[in-house]
Amino acid sequence: MKRNRTLAATLSLTGMIALVAASGCSKDKNNGGEPVNKDANQYAIALVAGTGSARTTYIQGLANFDTASLDNGNATELTGNGRMLVYNGAAYASVYNSPATMTKYSFDKSGKATKVGELVVPGAKTYSTVEFVSPAEAYASVAGGLAKVIKFNPTTMERTGEIDLSSILRAEAPVMYYLGMKARDGKLFMGVFYEGAGFVEKYNDTAYVAVIDLATAKLEKLIKDYRTGSVFDAYNSFAIDKNGDIYVAGLGYTNRPSGILRIKKGQADFDPSWFFDLDAATGYKCRGVSLFDNGLAFTLALVKPGDSYEINGPSHSFYKLDVVQKTSAGKLGNLPDVYGSNGATMRRYGNDQLVFALANKTENSLYSYQLANGNVSKKVTLTGGPCSGFDKLLQ
């Protein structure tokens, strides 16, 4: 089954899968008994409004997600379709444009964003994936055919080096995308996707992951596995559990099931004894994995396989997984189908629930999943557009 996997398509659909967050902040009482707004610099969220090439990204800070609805009234506007990540109290946003520019923002107590730095890479149009290792060390892959990973300092936004990937280029597939990263044990594990001229997909019946030694900034090797297909979800293809084991989600292909591979703690190769066949578990091709405690995980299943490009509307549904048992509990709650181009974006919210985005033709919302009993309910109606990133600013 052929899928639309070009980065441009992924970014153009990002706005359809996202969520939108909250302009109203909950109230508290000060010592004089008067209600005051809680600090709206605890969470950050990005929303995407508009259609086609006229998309605009809005980012804002929030006190919490405990609000009935959220719009863009308190947001800062970024021209273009972008994605936002959060690390160490700041938001990092990149819109699809040339040259690739990642802008760092802080938020005041009212939730307003202030630009505090940026990282520009000439020759690239956007950042594919970013992995934060420490306040002084982070890595970013870039789109546009550049065979390198950028090393930078996320505190100062200074570029501090790069990693050469030219040794894994292939003449018959001159364009590579680097989608999904996870750092562990002094190594960076990164998904690699090959594409030929004219958007011809190459080697899609194999999962490829580059293994990079961070101490030397050198590519160690390219590992591959034929049990599933290509790795092509920028922020949902890699997950790590409390034991330090890395899980890599492959999209699957015509002759390969979608599935999850494992790289055990202390190892730098796929575990040959472990594979989670998502086709067999769910009955559908799946994309992405969001992993939480005790094997609890979620994926997006392509429940309308005849419309994998989602031209006719949303074609995916959230499915609940048990990674330990390698089973699926089926569709999550009584939810409508959703746009699935950017994976099942989920975040922990407090100690008792997960928050995730739902977007289709008629609804943009945040939903909650109660960890104690599995109940699913709508949490926030997003009136400002779909969301392309949200998280707690300080973990």
CSV table of C-alpha atoms in Angstrom, one decimal:
chain,number,residue,atom,x,y,z
A,1,MET,CA,0.0,0.0,0.0
A,2,LYS,CA,1.6,3.2,-1.1
A,3,ARG,CA,1.5,6.2,1.3
A,4,ASN,CA,2.2,9.9,0.8
A,5,ARG,CA,5.5,10.2,2.7
A,6,THR,CA,7.2,13.2,1.4
A,7,LEU,CA,8.0,15.8,4.0
A,8,ALA,CA,6.1,18.5,2.3
A,9,ALA,CA,3.0,16.4,2.5
A,10,THR,CA,3.6,15.6,6.1
A,11,LEU,CA,4.0,19.2,7.0
A,12,SER,CA,1.0,20.3,4.9
A,13,LEU,CA,-1.1,17.8,6.9
A,14,THR,CA,0.4,18.6,10.2
A,15,GLY,CA,-2.2,21.4,10.7
A,16,MET,CA,-5.0,18.9,10.2
A,17,ILE,CA,-3.9,16.6,13.0
A,18,ALA,CA,-3.1,19.0,15.6
A,19,LEU,CA,-4.9,20.7,18.5
A,20,VAL,CA,-5.5,24.1,19.9
A,21,ALA,CA,-5.2,25.3,23.4
A,22,ALA,CA,-6.4,27.6,26.0
A,23,SER,CA,-6.7,31.4,26.3
A,24,GLY,CA,-8.7,31.4,29.5
A,25,CYS,CA,-6.7,30.7,32.6
A,26,SER,CA,-8.1,29.3,35.8
A,27,LYS,CA,-8.4,31.6,38.8
A,28,ASP,CA,-6.9,31.5,42.2
A,29,LYS,CA,-7.2,33.9,45.2
A,30,ASN,CA,-4.5,36.1,46.5
A,31,ASN,CA,-4.0,37.0,50.2
A,32,GLY,CA,-6.5,39.8,49.9
A,33,GLY,CA,-9.2,37.4,48.6
A,34,GLU,CA,-9.2,38.8,45.1
A,35,PRO,CA,-9.2,36.4,42.2
A,36,VAL,CA,-6.0,36.5,40.1
A,37,ASN,CA,-4.9,34.6,37.0
A,38,LYS,CA,-2.5,31.8,37.6
A,39,ASP,CA,0.8,32.0,35.8
A,40,ALA,CA,0.2,31.1,32.1
A,41,ASN,CA,3.8,30.0,31.6
A,42,GLN,CA,3.4,26.4,32.7
A,43,TYR,CA,2.4,24.9,29.4
A,44,ALA,CA,2.8,25.9,25.7
A,45,ILE,CA,0.7,25.1,22.7
A,46,ALA,CA,0.9,25.8,19.0
A,47,LEU,CA,-2.1,26.1,16.7
A,48,VAL,CA,-2.3,26.2,12.9
A,49,ALA,CA,-5.0,28.3,11.2
A,50,GLY,CA,-5.8,28.7,7.5
A,51,THR,CA,-5.5,26.4,4.6
A,52,GLY,CA,-3.1,25.5,1.8
A,53,SER,CA,-0.2,27.9,1.5
A,54,ALA,CA,-2.0,30.5,3.6
A,55,ARG,CA,-1.4,28.8,6.9
A,56,THR,CA,-0.4,30.6,10.1
A,57,THR,CA,1.0,29.1,13.3
A,58,TYR,CA,0.0,30.6,16.7
A,59,ILE,CA,1.9,29.9,19.9
A,60,GLN,CA,0.9,30.8,23.5
A,61,GLY,CA,1.5,29.9,27.1
A,62,LEU,CA,-1.1,28.4,29.4
A,63,ALA,CA,-1.6,27.9,33.1
A,64,ASN,CA,-3.3,24.5,32.4
A,65,PHE,CA,-5.7,22.8,30.0
A,66,ASP,CA,-8.6,23.1,32.4
A,67,THR,CA,-10.8,25.3,30.2
A,68,ALA,CA,-13.8,24.6,28.0
A,69,SER,CA,-12.4,26.2,24.9
A,70,LEU,CA,-9.3,27.8,23.5
A,71,ASP,CA,-8.7,30.4,20.7
A,72,ASN,CA,-5.7,32.4,19.4
A,73,GLY,CA,-6.6,35.7,21.2
A,74,ASN,CA,-3.5,35.6,23.4
A,75,ALA,CA,-1.1,33.9,20.9
A,76,THR,CA,1.9,35.1,19.0
A,77,GLU,CA,1.6,34.7,15.2
A,78,LEU,CA,4.2,32.9,13.1
A,79,THR,CA,3.9,33.1,9.3
A,80,GLY,CA,3.7,29.6,7.8
A,81,ASN,CA,2.8,26.1,8.8
A,82,GLY,CA,4.9,25.1,11.8
A,83,ARG,CA,5.5,22.7,14.6
A,84,MET,CA,6.5,23.4,18.2
A,85,LEU,CA,8.5,21.5,20.7
A,86,VAL,CA,9.1,22.2,24.4
A,87,TYR,CA,12.3,21.8,26.4
A,88,ASN,CA,13.6,23.1,29.7
A,89,GLY,CA,11.1,25.9,30.1
A,90,ALA,CA,11.1,27.2,26.5
A,91,ALA,CA,9.3,26.5,23.2
A,92,TYR,CA,11.1,25.8,19.9
A,93,ALA,CA,9.1,26.5,16.8
A,94,SER,CA,10.0,25.9,13.1
A,95,VAL,CA,7.8,26.8,10.1
A,96,TYR,CA,8.2,25.4,6.7
A,97,ASN,CA,10.2,28.0,4.8
A,98,SER,CA,13.6,28.7,3.5
A,99,PRO,CA,16.1,28.8,5.0
A,100,ALA,CA,15.3,26.4,7.8
A,101,THR,CA,14.8,28.5,11.0
A,102,MET,CA,14.2,27.3,14.5
A,103,THR,CA,13.1,30.1,16.8
A,104,LYS,CA,13.2,29.8,20.6
A,105,TYR,CA,10.5,31.5,22.7
A,106,SER,CA,9.9,32.1,26.4
A,107,PHE,CA,6.6,33.0,27.9
A,108,ASP,CA,5.6,35.7,30.5
A,109,LYS,CA,3.0,35.2,33.2
A,110,SER,CA,0.2,36.3,30.8
A,111,GLY,CA,1.2,33.6,28.3
A,112,LYS,CA,2.7,36.0,25.7
A,113,ALA,CA,5.6,34.6,23.8
A,114,THR,CA,8.9,36.5,23.4
A,115,LYS,CA,11.6,35.5,20.9
A,116,VAL,CA,14.9,34.7,22.7
A,117,GLY,CA,17.0,33.2,19.9
A,118,GLU,CA,17.1,31.3,16.6
A,119,LEU,CA,19.0,28.8,14.6
A,120,VAL,CA,19.3,29.1,10.8
A,121,VAL,CA,20.5,26.4,8.4
A,122,PRO,CA,21.0,27.7,4.8
A,123,GLY,CA,20.0,25.2,2.1
A,124,ALA,CA,17.3,23.6,4.1
A,125,LYS,CA,13.6,24.4,4.3
A,126,THR,CA,12.7,23.0,7.7
A,127,TYR,CA,13.8,20.9,10.6
A,128,SER,CA,12.6,17.3,10.4
A,129,THR,CA,13.3,16.2,14.0
A,130,VAL,CA,14.9,17.6,17.1
A,131,GLU,CA,16.3,15.7,20.0
A,132,PHE,CA,17.3,17.5,23.2
A,133,VAL,CA,20.1,15.8,25.2
A,134,SER,CA,20.9,18.5,27.8
A,135,PRO,CA,20.6,22.3,28.2
A,136,ALA,CA,23.9,22.5,26.3
A,137,GLU,CA,23.4,19.8,23.7
A,138,ALA,CA,20.8,19.1,21.1
A,139,TYR,CA,20.5,17.7,17.6
A,140,ALA,CA,18.4,18.6,14.6
A,141,SER,CA,17.9,16.9,11.3
A,142,VAL,CA,17.0,19.1,8.4
A,143,ALA,CA,15.0,18.6,5.2
A,144,GLY,CA,16.1,19.7,1.7
A,145,GLY,CA,18.5,16.9,0.7
A,146,LEU,CA,21.3,17.9,3.1
A,147,ALA,CA,23.2,14.8,4.4
A,148,LYS,CA,23.9,16.1,7.9
A,149,VAL,CA,22.6,16.5,11.4
A,150,ILE,CA,23.1,19.9,13.1
A,151,LYS,CA,24.4,20.0,16.7
A,152,PHE,CA,23.5,23.0,18.7
A,153,ASN,CA,23.2,24.5,22.2
A,154,PRO,CA,19.5,24.9,23.0
A,155,THR,CA,20.2,27.5,25.7
A,156,THR,CA,22.2,29.9,23.5
A,157,MET,CA,20.9,28.6,20.1
A,158,GLU,CA,24.5,28.5,18.9
A,159,ARG,CA,25.4,26.0,16.3
A,160,THR,CA,28.2,23.8,17.8
A,161,GLY,CA,28.9,21.2,15.1
A,162,GLU,CA,27.4,18.8,12.5
A,163,ILE,CA,27.4,15.1,11.8
A,164,ASP,CA,28.2,14.0,8.2
A,165,LEU,CA,25.8,11.4,6.8
A,166,SER,CA,27.2,11.3,3.3
A,167,SER,CA,28.4,7.7,3.7
A,168,ILE,CA,24.9,6.4,3.7
A,169,LEU,CA,23.7,8.3,0.7
A,170,ARG,CA,22.7,6.1,-2.3
A,171,ALA,CA,23.0,7.2,-5.9
A,172,GLU,CA,19.6,5.7,-6.8
A,173,ALA,CA,17.9,7.5,-3.9
A,174,PRO,CA,19.6,10.8,-3.7
A,175,VAL,CA,17.1,12.4,-1.2
A,176,MET,CA,17.1,11.2,2.4
A,177,TYR,CA,14.8,12.2,5.2
A,178,TYR,CA,15.8,11.8,8.8
A,179,LEU,CA,12.6,11.3,10.8
A,180,GLY,CA,12.6,10.3,14.4
A,181,MET,CA,15.4,10.4,16.9
A,182,LYS,CA,16.3,9.2,20.4
A,183,ALA,CA,19.5,9.7,22.3
A,184,ARG,CA,20.7,7.0,24.7
A,185,ASP,CA,24.0,5.6,26.0
A,186,GLY,CA,26.0,8.3,24.2
A,187,LYS,CA,24.5,7.4,20.9
A,188,LEU,CA,21.9,9.0,18.7
A,189,PHE,CA,19.5,6.7,17.0
A,190,MET,CA,17.8,8.3,13.9
A,191,GLY,CA,15.3,7.0,11.4
A,192,VAL,CA,16.4,7.2,7.7
A,193,PHE,CA,14.0,7.3,4.7
A,194,TYR,CA,15.2,7.0,1.2
A,195,GLU,CA,13.6,8.7,-1.8
A,196,GLY,CA,14.4,8.8,-5.5
A,197,ALA,CA,14.1,11.6,-8.0
A,198,GLY,CA,10.5,12.7,-8.6
A,199,PHE,CA,9.3,11.5,-5.1
A,200,VAL,CA,9.8,7.8,-6.0
A,201,GLU,CA,10.0,5.8,-2.8
A,202,LYS,CA,13.0,3.5,-2.4
A,203,TYR,CA,13.7,0.7,0.0
A,204,ASN,CA,10.3,1.2,1.8
A,205,ASP,CA,10.1,-2.5,2.7
A,206,THR,CA,12.9,-2.0,5.2
A,207,ALA,CA,13.3,-0.1,8.5
A,208,TYR,CA,16.6,1.9,8.5
A,209,VAL,CA,18.1,3.6,11.6
A,210,ALA,CA,21.4,5.4,11.7
A,211,VAL,CA,23.5,5.0,14.8
A,212,ILE,CA,25.7,8.0,15.6
A,213,ASP,CA,28.4,8.2,18.3
A,214,LEU,CA,27.9,11.5,20.0
A,215,ALA,CA,31.4,11.7,21.6
A,216,THR,CA,33.0,11.7,18.2
A,217,ALA,CA,30.1,13.1,16.2
A,218,LYS,CA,30.6,10.2,13.7
A,219,LEU,CA,28.2,7.9,12.0
A,220,GLU,CA,28.8,4.4,13.4
A,221,LYS,CA,26.6,2.4,11.2
A,222,LEU,CA,23.2,2.0,9.5
A,223,ILE,CA,21.1,-0.8,11.0
A,224,LYS,CA,18.2,-2.3,9.1
A,225,ASP,CA,15.3,-4.7,9.7
A,226,TYR,CA,13.1,-6.4,7.1
A,227,ARG,CA,10.3,-7.3,9.5
A,228,THR,CA,8.5,-3.9,8.9
A,229,GLY,CA,8.7,-1.0,6.5
A,230,SER,CA,10.1,2.5,6.5
A,231,VAL,CA,10.5,4.8,9.5
A,232,PHE,CA,8.7,8.0,8.6
A,233,ASP,CA,7.1,9.7,11.6
A,234,ALA,CA,9.1,12.6,12.8
A,235,TYR,CA,7.9,12.7,16.4
A,236,ASN,CA,6.1,9.4,16.9
A,237,SER,CA,8.4,6.7,15.5
A,238,PHE,CA,10.7,6.5,18.5
A,239,ALA,CA,9.8,5.9,22.2
A,240,ILE,CA,11.8,4.8,25.2
A,241,ASP,CA,10.6,2.9,28.3
A,242,LYS,CA,11.7,3.2,32.0
A,243,ASN,CA,14.3,0.4,31.4
A,244,GLY,CA,15.9,2.4,28.6
A,245,ASP,CA,14.8,0.1,25.8
A,246,ILE,CA,14.0,2.0,22.6
A,247,TYR,CA,11.0,1.2,20.4
A,248,VAL,CA,10.9,2.1,16.7
A,249,ALA,CA,7.6,2.2,14.8
A,250,GLY,CA,7.7,1.2,11.1
A,251,LEU,CA,4.9,2.2,8.7
A,252,GLY,CA,4.8,-1.1,6.9
A,253,TYR,CA,4.5,-1.4,3.1
A,254,THR,CA,2.8,-3.6,0.5
A,255,ASN,CA,4.8,-6.7,1.5
A,256,ARG,CA,5.6,-5.7,5.1
A,257,PRO,CA,3.4,-5.2,8.1
A,258,SER,CA,3.5,-2.1,10.2
A,259,GLY,CA,5.2,-2.9,13.4
A,260,ILE,CA,7.4,-2.0,16.3
A,261,LEU,CA,11.0,-3.0,16.7
A,262,ARG,CA,13.1,-2.8,19.8
A,263,ILE,CA,16.7,-1.7,20.5
A,264,LYS,CA,17.5,-3.0,24.0
A,265,LYS,CA,19.3,-0.9,26.6
A,266,GLY,CA,23.1,-1.2,26.1
A,267,GLN,CA,22.7,-2.4,22.5
A,268,ALA,CA,23.0,-0.7,19.1
A,269,ASP,CA,21.2,-3.2,16.9
A,270,PHE,CA,17.6,-4.3,16.6
A,271,ASP,CA,16.6,-7.1,18.9
A,272,PRO,CA,16.1,-10.1,16.6
A,273,SER,CA,14.0,-11.9,19.2
A,274,TRP,CA,11.3,-9.2,19.6
A,275,PHE,CA,8.8,-7.7,17.1
A,276,PHE,CA,5.3,-6.3,17.6
A,277,ASP,CA,3.2,-6.9,14.4
A,278,LEU,CA,0.7,-4.1,14.4
A,279,ASP,CA,-1.2,-5.4,11.4
A,280,ALA,CA,-1.8,-8.7,13.2
A,281,ALA,CA,-2.8,-7.0,16.5
A,282,THR,CA,-5.1,-4.3,15.1
A,283,GLY,CA,-6.1,-5.6,11.7
A,284,TYR,CA,-4.9,-2.4,10.0
A,285,LYS,CA,-1.7,-0.6,8.9
A,286,CYS,CA,-0.6,1.6,11.8
A,287,ARG,CA,1.6,4.6,12.2
A,288,GLY,CA,3.5,5.9,15.2
A,289,VAL,CA,3.7,4.8,18.8
A,290,SER,CA,3.1,6.9,22.0
A,291,LEU,CA,4.5,4.8,25.0
A,292,PHE,CA,3.7,5.2,28.7
A,293,ASP,CA,4.1,3.2,31.9
A,294,ASN,CA,3.7,-0.6,32.1
A,295,GLY,CA,3.5,-1.1,28.4
A,296,LEU,CA,0.5,1.2,27.8
A,297,ALA,CA,0.8,2.6,24.3
A,298,PHE,CA,-1.3,4.1,21.5
A,299,THR,CA,-1.0,4.1,17.7
A,300,LEU,CA,-3.1,5.4,14.8
A,301,ALA,CA,-4.7,2.7,12.7
A,302,LEU,CA,-5.5,3.3,9.0
A,303,VAL,CA,-9.2,2.2,9.2
A,304,LYS,CA,-9.9,3.4,5.7
A,305,PRO,CA,-7.1,1.8,3.7
A,306,GLY,CA,-8.5,3.0,0.4
A,307,ASP,CA,-7.8,6.6,1.4
A,308,SER,CA,-4.3,6.6,2.9
A,309,TYR,CA,-3.7,10.1,1.5
A,310,GLU,CA,-6.8,11.3,3.4
A,311,ILE,CA,-8.1,13.1,0.4
A,312,ASN,CA,-11.7,12.4,1.3
A,313,GLY,CA,-11.3,13.1,5.0
A,314,PRO,CA,-9.9,11.5,8.1
A,315,SER,CA,-8.9,7.9,7.8
A,316,HIS,CA,-7.3,6.9,11.1
A,317,SER,CA,-8.5,5.9,14.5
A,318,PHE,CA,-6.7,5.8,17.9
A,319,TYR,CA,-5.9,2.2,19.0
A,320,LYS,CA,-4.8,1.1,22.4
A,321,LEU,CA,-1.8,-1.2,22.7
A,322,ASP,CA,0.0,-3.3,25.3
A,323,VAL,CA,3.7,-3.3,24.2
A,324,VAL,CA,4.6,-5.9,26.9
A,325,GLN,CA,2.0,-8.4,25.8
A,326,LYS,CA,2.2,-7.3,22.1
A,327,THR,CA,-1.6,-7.0,21.9
A,328,SER,CA,-4.2,-4.4,21.1
A,329,ALA,CA,-7.4,-3.6,23.1
A,330,GLY,CA,-8.9,-2.2,19.9
A,331,LYS,CA,-10.2,1.3,19.1
A,332,LEU,CA,-9.9,3.8,21.9
A,333,GLY,CA,-13.3,4.9,23.2
A,334,ASN,CA,-16.2,6.1,21.1
A,335,LEU,CA,-14.1,8.5,19.1
A,336,PRO,CA,-14.6,9.6,15.5
A,337,ASP,CA,-11.9,9.0,12.8
A,338,VAL,CA,-9.1,11.5,12.8
A,339,TYR,CA,-6.5,12.8,10.5
A,340,GLY,CA,-3.4,10.7,11.1
A,341,SER,CA,-0.6,12.3,9.1
A,342,ASN,CA,1.5,13.3,12.1
A,343,GLY,CA,1.0,10.4,14.5
A,344,ALA,CA,-0.8,10.0,17.8
A,345,THR,CA,0.4,13.1,19.7
A,346,MET,CA,-0.1,12.4,23.4
A,347,ARG,CA,1.2,13.9,26.6
A,348,ARG,CA,1.0,13.1,30.3
A,349,TYR,CA,-1.1,15.6,32.2
A,350,GLY,CA,-0.6,15.4,36.0
A,351,ASN,CA,-0.5,12.0,37.5
A,352,ASP,CA,-3.9,10.8,36.5
A,353,GLN,CA,-4.4,11.4,32.8
A,354,LEU,CA,-3.1,11.7,29.3
A,355,VAL,CA,-4.1,14.5,27.0
A,356,PHE,CA,-4.2,14.0,23.2
A,357,ALA,CA,-5.3,15.9,20.1
A,358,LEU,CA,-8.2,14.9,17.9
A,359,ALA,CA,-8.8,16.6,14.6
A,360,ASN,CA,-11.2,15.9,11.7
A,361,LYS,CA,-13.4,17.8,9.3
A,362,THR,CA,-15.8,19.1,12.0
A,363,GLU,CA,-13.8,19.0,15.2
A,364,ASN,CA,-10.5,20.2,16.7
A,365,SER,CA,-10.3,19.2,20.4
A,366,LEU,CA,-8.2,18.0,23.2
A,367,TYR,CA,-9.3,14.7,24.9
A,368,SER,CA,-8.2,13.1,28.1
A,369,TYR,CA,-7.6,9.5,28.9
A,370,GLN,CA,-7.9,8.6,32.6
A,371,LEU,CA,-5.1,6.2,33.6
A,372,ALA,CA,-7.1,4.7,36.5
A,373,ASN,CA,-10.0,3.5,34.5
A,374,GLY,CA,-9.4,4.1,30.8
A,375,ASN,CA,-12.3,6.6,30.5
A,376,VAL,CA,-12.0,9.0,27.5
A,377,SER,CA,-13.7,12.4,27.4
A,378,LYS,CA,-13.4,15.7,25.6
A,379,LYS,CA,-11.3,18.2,27.6
A,380,VAL,CA,-11.0,21.4,25.5
A,381,THR,CA,-12.7,22.5,22.3
A,382,LEU,CA,-10.1,24.2,20.1
A,383,THR,CA,-11.6,27.1,18.3
A,384,GLY,CA,-8.3,28.5,17.0
A,385,GLY,CA,-7.4,25.7,14.7
A,386,PRO,CA,-5.6,22.3,14.9
A,387,CYS,CA,-2.5,22.1,17.1
A,388,SER,CA,1.0,21.2,16.0
A,389,GLY,CA,2.6,20.8,19.4
A,390,PHE,CA,1.9,21.1,23.1
A,391,ASP,CA,3.6,20.1,26.4
A,392,LYS,CA,4.5,21.2,29.9
A,393,LEU,CA,7.3,23.8,29.8
A,394,LEU,CA,9.1,22.4,32.8
A,395,GLN,CA,8.9,18.7,33.6
